[in-house]
């Protein structure tokens, strides 16, 4: 498998609890693929794509590493992505003027 729908990937990677929640998150515009806002749950992701997901008051930046045929354990889900650090330019410390 070399690609997968964004809503299925978010659900398989356990970013959200249900596939319906994943579709709603994408449709609301809270997901970006490689910096571009996505509003269609059927949009495909490929290995190497960087996802920016706004959840509640946190932003998660994930790199797509693999895909799953079905939803598995939490350990299996962690293997589907690599967590990246959000940009330091937008962090609260930088906004307040503190040096890193």
mmCIF file of C-alpha atoms in Angstrom:
data_model
loop_
_atom_site.group_PDB
_atom_site.id
_atom_site.type_symbol
_atom_site.label_atom_id
_atom_site.label_comp_id
_atom_site.label_asym_id
_atom_site.label_seq_id
_atom_site.Cartn_x
_atom_site.Cartn_y
_atom_site.Cartn_z
ATOM 1 C CA UNK A 1 0.000 0.000 0.000
ATOM 2 C CA UNK A 2 1.542 3.327 -1.050
ATOM 3 C CA UNK A 3 -1.276 5.696 -0.027
ATOM 4 C CA UNK A 4 -4.304 5.934 2.239
ATOM 5 C CA UNK A 5 -7.223 8.290 2.922
ATOM 6 C CA UNK A 6 -6.387 10.900 5.560
ATOM 7 C CA UNK A 7 -9.402 10.027 7.733
ATOM 8 C CA UNK A 8 -8.477 6.324 7.804
ATOM 9 C CA UNK A 9 -4.828 7.097 8.549
ATOM 10 C CA UNK A 10 -5.687 9.422 11.449
ATOM 11 C CA UNK A 11 -7.946 6.738 12.903
ATOM 12 C CA UNK A 12 -5.453 3.888 12.400
ATOM 13 C CA UNK A 13 -2.674 5.999 13.943
ATOM 14 C CA UNK A 14 -4.961 6.627 16.941
ATOM 15 C CA UNK A 15 -4.850 10.400 16.589
ATOM 16 C CA UNK A 16 -8.649 10.349 17.081
ATOM 17 C CA UNK A 17 -11.044 7.837 18.631
ATOM 18 C CA UNK A 18 -13.352 7.203 15.667
ATOM 19 C CA UNK A 19 -13.177 7.483 11.914
ATOM 20 C CA UNK A 20 -16.150 9.860 12.037
ATOM 21 C CA UNK A 21 -14.136 12.120 14.373
ATOM 22 C CA UNK A 22 -11.255 11.996 11.885
ATOM 23 C CA UNK A 23 -13.540 12.967 9.011
ATOM 24 C CA UNK A 24 -15.045 15.825 11.043
ATOM 25 C CA UNK A 25 -11.584 17.090 12.037
ATOM 26 C CA UNK A 26 -10.473 17.161 8.410
ATOM 27 C CA UNK A 27 -13.746 18.681 7.152
ATOM 28 C CA UNK A 28 -13.447 21.461 9.742
ATOM 29 C CA UNK A 29 -10.046 22.419 8.310
ATOM 30 C CA UNK A 30 -7.965 21.399 11.341
ATOM 31 C CA UNK A 31 -5.554 19.244 9.325
ATOM 32 C CA UNK A 32 -2.769 20.284 6.987
ATOM 33 C CA UNK A 33 -0.787 18.037 4.674
ATOM 34 C CA UNK A 34 2.648 19.420 3.841
ATOM 35 C CA UNK A 35 1.514 22.869 4.967
ATOM 36 C CA UNK A 36 -1.685 22.970 2.896
ATOM 37 C CA UNK A 37 -5.078 22.937 4.575
ATOM 38 C CA UNK A 38 -7.210 19.905 3.740
ATOM 39 C CA UNK A 39 -10.999 19.865 3.951
ATOM 40 C CA UNK A 40 -11.784 16.558 2.231
ATOM 41 C CA UNK A 41 -11.591 13.365 4.330
ATOM 42 C CA UNK A 42 -10.885 11.387 1.153
ATOM 43 C CA UNK A 43 -7.618 13.196 0.458
ATOM 44 C CA UNK A 44 -4.758 10.712 0.284
ATOM 45 C CA UNK A 45 -1.520 10.761 2.227
ATOM 46 C CA UNK A 46 1.714 9.108 1.193
ATOM 47 C CA UNK A 47 4.837 8.096 3.112
ATOM 48 C CA UNK A 48 6.900 11.159 3.940
ATOM 49 C CA UNK A 49 3.931 13.554 4.091
ATOM 50 C CA UNK A 50 3.974 15.876 7.118
ATOM 51 C CA UNK A 51 0.632 16.332 8.859
ATOM 52 C CA UNK A 52 -0.185 19.228 11.151
ATOM 53 C CA UNK A 53 -3.214 18.413 13.288
ATOM 54 C CA UNK A 54 -4.910 20.929 15.603
ATOM 55 C CA UNK A 55 -6.469 19.018 18.497
ATOM 56 C CA UNK A 56 -8.140 20.970 21.315
ATOM 57 C CA UNK A 57 -5.392 23.334 22.502
ATOM 58 C CA UNK A 58 -2.461 21.366 21.120
ATOM 59 C CA UNK A 59 -0.896 21.032 17.710
ATOM 60 C CA UNK A 60 0.644 17.726 16.663
ATOM 61 C CA UNK A 61 3.090 17.495 13.786
ATOM 62 C CA UNK A 62 3.432 13.963 12.433
ATOM 63 C CA UNK A 63 5.377 12.471 9.557
ATOM 64 C CA UNK A 64 3.612 9.582 7.820
ATOM 65 C CA UNK A 65 5.905 6.546 7.947
ATOM 66 C CA UNK A 66 3.599 3.609 7.197
ATOM 67 C CA UNK A 67 0.014 2.502 6.694
ATOM 68 C CA UNK A 68 -2.222 -0.110 8.275
ATOM 69 C CA UNK A 69 -4.909 -2.318 6.792
ATOM 70 C CA UNK A 70 -6.852 -2.160 10.051
ATOM 71 C CA UNK A 71 -6.699 -0.440 13.417
ATOM 72 C CA UNK A 72 -4.355 -2.204 15.800
ATOM 73 C CA UNK A 73 -2.801 -1.741 19.221
ATOM 74 C CA UNK A 74 -1.338 1.519 20.466
ATOM 75 C CA UNK A 75 2.182 0.158 19.917
ATOM 76 C CA UNK A 76 1.306 -0.693 16.331
ATOM 77 C CA UNK A 77 -0.252 2.756 15.834
ATOM 78 C CA UNK A 78 2.932 4.496 17.052
ATOM 79 C CA UNK A 79 4.865 2.758 14.272
ATOM 80 C CA UNK A 80 2.734 4.505 11.629
ATOM 81 C CA UNK A 81 4.148 7.966 12.324
ATOM 82 C CA UNK A 82 7.131 9.912 13.521
ATOM 83 C CA UNK A 83 6.445 12.839 15.846
ATOM 84 C CA UNK A 84 8.086 16.082 14.797
ATOM 85 C CA UNK A 85 8.483 19.240 16.858
ATOM 86 C CA UNK A 86 6.163 22.137 15.967
ATOM 87 C CA UNK A 87 7.921 25.170 14.554
ATOM 88 C CA UNK A 88 9.767 27.142 17.226
ATOM 89 C CA UNK A 89 8.795 30.376 15.467
ATOM 90 C CA UNK A 90 5.216 29.972 16.707
ATOM 91 C CA UNK A 91 5.919 28.691 20.199
ATOM 92 C CA UNK A 92 4.696 30.717 23.215
ATOM 93 C CA UNK A 93 8.256 31.348 24.453
ATOM 94 C CA UNK A 94 9.225 32.934 21.147
ATOM 95 C CA UNK A 95 6.070 35.071 21.075
ATOM 96 C CA UNK A 96 6.822 36.464 24.543
ATOM 97 C CA UNK A 97 10.306 37.428 23.404
ATOM 98 C CA UNK A 98 12.314 34.885 25.362
ATOM 99 C CA UNK A 99 15.365 33.467 23.627
ATOM 100 C CA UNK A 100 15.716 29.759 23.213
#
